[in-house]
mmCIF file of C-alpha atoms in Angstrom:
data_model
loop_
_atom_site.group_PDB
_atom_site.id
_atom_site.type_symbol
_atom_site.label_atom_id
_atom_site.label_comp_id
_atom_site.label_asym_id
_atom_site.label_seq_id
_atom_site.Cartn_x
_atom_site.Cartn_y
_atom_site.Cartn_z
ATOM 1 C CA MET A 1022 5.449 27.005 -4.941
ATOM 2 C CA MET A 1023 3.008 29.274 -3.712
ATOM 3 C CA HIS A 1024 5.059 32.461 -3.662
ATOM 4 C CA GLY A 1025 6.227 34.596 -7.014
ATOM 5 C CA ARG A 1026 8.030 33.724 -9.779
ATOM 6 C CA ASN A 1027 6.973 30.047 -9.302
ATOM 7 C CA ASN A 1028 3.096 30.099 -8.699
ATOM 8 C CA GLY A 1029 0.842 27.668 -10.568
ATOM 9 C CA LYS A 1030 4.070 25.552 -11.811
ATOM 10 C CA LYS A 1031 2.908 22.305 -10.391
ATOM 11 C CA LEU A 1032 4.767 19.929 -13.581
ATOM 12 C CA MET A 1033 7.628 22.077 -11.762
ATOM 13 C CA VAL A 1034 7.044 20.898 -7.672
ATOM 14 C CA VAL A 1035 5.975 17.155 -9.134
ATOM 15 C CA ARG A 1036 9.831 17.062 -10.732
ATOM 16 C CA ILE A 1037 11.128 18.312 -7.263
ATOM 17 C CA VAL A 1038 9.519 16.180 -5.785
ATOM 18 C CA LYS A 1039 10.747 12.935 -7.785
ATOM 19 C CA HIS A 1040 13.981 14.103 -7.214
ATOM 20 C CA ALA A 1041 14.049 15.102 -4.181
ATOM 21 C CA MET A 1042 12.764 11.268 -2.955
ATOM 22 C CA GLU A 1043 15.966 9.871 -5.113
ATOM 23 C CA ILE A 1044 18.132 12.172 -3.466
ATOM 24 C CA ILE A 1045 15.877 10.636 -0.036
ATOM 25 C CA HIS A 1046 16.189 7.467 -1.732
ATOM 26 C CA LEU A 1047 20.018 7.566 -2.615
ATOM 27 C CA LEU A 1048 21.590 9.254 0.810
ATOM 28 C CA THR A 1049 19.743 6.669 2.344
ATOM 29 C CA TYR A 1050 19.040 3.763 1.181
ATOM 30 C CA ALA A 1051 15.305 4.150 3.142
ATOM 31 C CA ASN A 1052 12.158 4.198 2.137
ATOM 32 C CA PRO A 1053 11.432 8.304 0.931
ATOM 33 C CA ILE A 1054 7.637 7.866 1.449
ATOM 34 C CA GLN A 1055 8.184 6.523 4.703
ATOM 35 C CA ILE A 1056 11.106 9.742 5.363
ATOM 36 C CA ILE A 1057 8.297 12.313 4.019
ATOM 37 C CA VAL A 1058 5.703 10.543 7.088
ATOM 38 C CA ASP A 1059 8.333 10.489 9.677
ATOM 39 C CA ALA A 1060 9.310 14.235 8.657
ATOM 40 C CA ILE A 1061 5.619 15.286 8.749
ATOM 41 C CA ILE A 1062 5.122 13.581 12.035
ATOM 42 C CA ASN A 1063 8.039 15.107 13.502
ATOM 43 C CA SER A 1064 7.645 18.894 11.886
ATOM 44 C CA GLY A 1065 4.045 19.263 12.681
ATOM 45 C CA PRO A 1066 3.617 21.326 15.835
ATOM 46 C CA ARG A 1067 1.235 19.847 19.025
ATOM 47 C CA GLU A 1068 -0.100 22.531 20.632
ATOM 48 C CA ASP A 1069 -1.158 26.924 19.434
ATOM 49 C CA ALA A 1070 -1.815 30.439 20.857
ATOM 50 C CA THR A 1071 -5.147 31.908 20.461
ATOM 51 C CA ARG A 1072 -6.233 35.147 21.691
ATOM 52 C CA ILE A 1073 -9.188 35.051 23.898
ATOM 53 C CA GLY A 1074 -10.713 38.261 24.851
ATOM 54 C CA SER A 1075 -13.271 39.872 27.383
ATOM 55 C CA ALA A 1076 -13.675 43.698 28.213
ATOM 56 C CA GLY A 1077 -10.773 45.276 26.258
ATOM 57 C CA VAL A 1078 -8.473 42.116 28.172
ATOM 58 C CA VAL A 1079 -6.627 40.365 25.550
ATOM 59 C CA ARG A 1080 -4.882 37.221 26.994
ATOM 60 C CA ARG A 1081 -3.133 33.932 24.776
ATOM 61 C CA GLN A 1082 -3.765 30.298 26.200
ATOM 62 C CA ALA A 1083 -2.564 27.517 24.764
ATOM 63 C CA VAL A 1084 -5.284 24.776 23.123
ATOM 64 C CA ASP A 1085 -4.359 21.827 21.079
ATOM 65 C CA ILE A 1086 -3.820 21.456 17.503
ATOM 66 C CA SER A 1087 -6.477 19.540 15.431
ATOM 67 C CA PRO A 1088 -4.271 16.555 13.176
ATOM 68 C CA LEU A 1089 -5.884 18.143 10.198
ATOM 69 C CA ARG A 1090 -3.837 21.153 11.022
ATOM 70 C CA ARG A 1091 -1.259 19.878 12.213
ATOM 71 C CA VAL A 1092 0.264 18.418 9.060
ATOM 72 C CA ASN A 1093 -1.178 21.202 7.134
ATOM 73 C CA LYS A 1094 1.523 23.155 9.236
ATOM 74 C CA ALA A 1095 4.242 20.464 9.022
ATOM 75 C CA PHE A 1096 3.372 21.024 5.065
ATOM 76 C CA TRP A 1097 4.779 24.629 5.191
ATOM 77 C CA PHE A 1098 7.517 24.696 7.381
ATOM 78 C CA LEU A 1099 8.906 21.754 5.587
ATOM 79 C CA THR A 1100 7.939 23.896 2.068
ATOM 80 C CA THR A 1101 8.531 27.126 3.460
ATOM 81 C CA GLY A 1102 12.474 25.644 5.268
ATOM 82 C CA ALA A 1103 13.272 24.241 1.746
ATOM 83 C CA ARG A 1104 12.462 27.127 -0.425
ATOM 84 C CA GLU A 1105 14.635 29.692 1.406
ATOM 85 C CA SER A 1106 17.326 27.750 2.370
ATOM 86 C CA ALA A 1107 17.510 27.288 -1.990
ATOM 87 C CA PHE A 1108 17.753 30.760 -2.727
ATOM 88 C CA ARG A 1109 20.361 32.095 -3.083
ATOM 89 C CA ASN A 1110 22.762 29.252 -3.241
ATOM 90 C CA ILE A 1111 24.173 27.021 -4.799
ATOM 91 C CA LYS A 1112 21.894 24.254 -3.825
ATOM 92 C CA THR A 1113 19.055 23.493 -6.137
ATOM 93 C CA ILE A 1114 15.798 23.268 -4.481
ATOM 94 C CA ALA A 1115 15.466 19.168 -4.795
ATOM 95 C CA GLU A 1116 18.744 19.060 -2.955
ATOM 96 C CA CYS A 1117 17.766 21.384 0.200
ATOM 97 C CA LEU A 1118 13.889 19.653 -0.153
ATOM 98 C CA ALA A 1119 16.000 16.149 0.582
ATOM 99 C CA ASP A 1120 17.884 17.600 3.361
ATOM 100 C CA GLU A 1121 15.093 19.641 5.112
ATOM 101 C CA LEU A 1122 13.066 16.265 4.727
ATOM 102 C CA ILE A 1123 15.928 14.467 5.967
ATOM 103 C CA ASN A 1124 16.687 15.544 9.311
ATOM 104 C CA ALA A 1125 13.402 16.165 10.489
ATOM 105 C CA ALA A 1126 13.195 12.635 10.117
ATOM 106 C CA LYS A 1127 15.794 12.551 12.195
ATOM 107 C CA GLY A 1128 14.154 14.809 13.713
ATOM 108 C CA SER A 1129 17.963 16.736 13.982
ATOM 109 C CA SER A 1130 18.115 20.881 12.767
ATOM 110 C CA ASN A 1131 20.795 20.507 11.001
ATOM 111 C CA ARG A 1132 20.861 22.538 8.201
#
């Protein structure tokens, strides 16, 4: 929750995650922590492209991603998706976050 009016509100994020975990438990009857772990594993990128340039010629080269960057990018993808789906929507951000996590854990791309 780093953008705009939500910047720096840690208690709000804790409340959102708590409600999202309750929604996950009600919808899946599974352990919410395991759903979050599966979502992070499934949504993290495995490789990235970097710029390699010599003598004024720049080309993109595929490289593997370190495990920590993979986890960080997975968190960023999940939170950005939840925030964008909750914007101008009747659903709360906790419901959108729960939907993002459940779909990412299943490997589904449903909205």
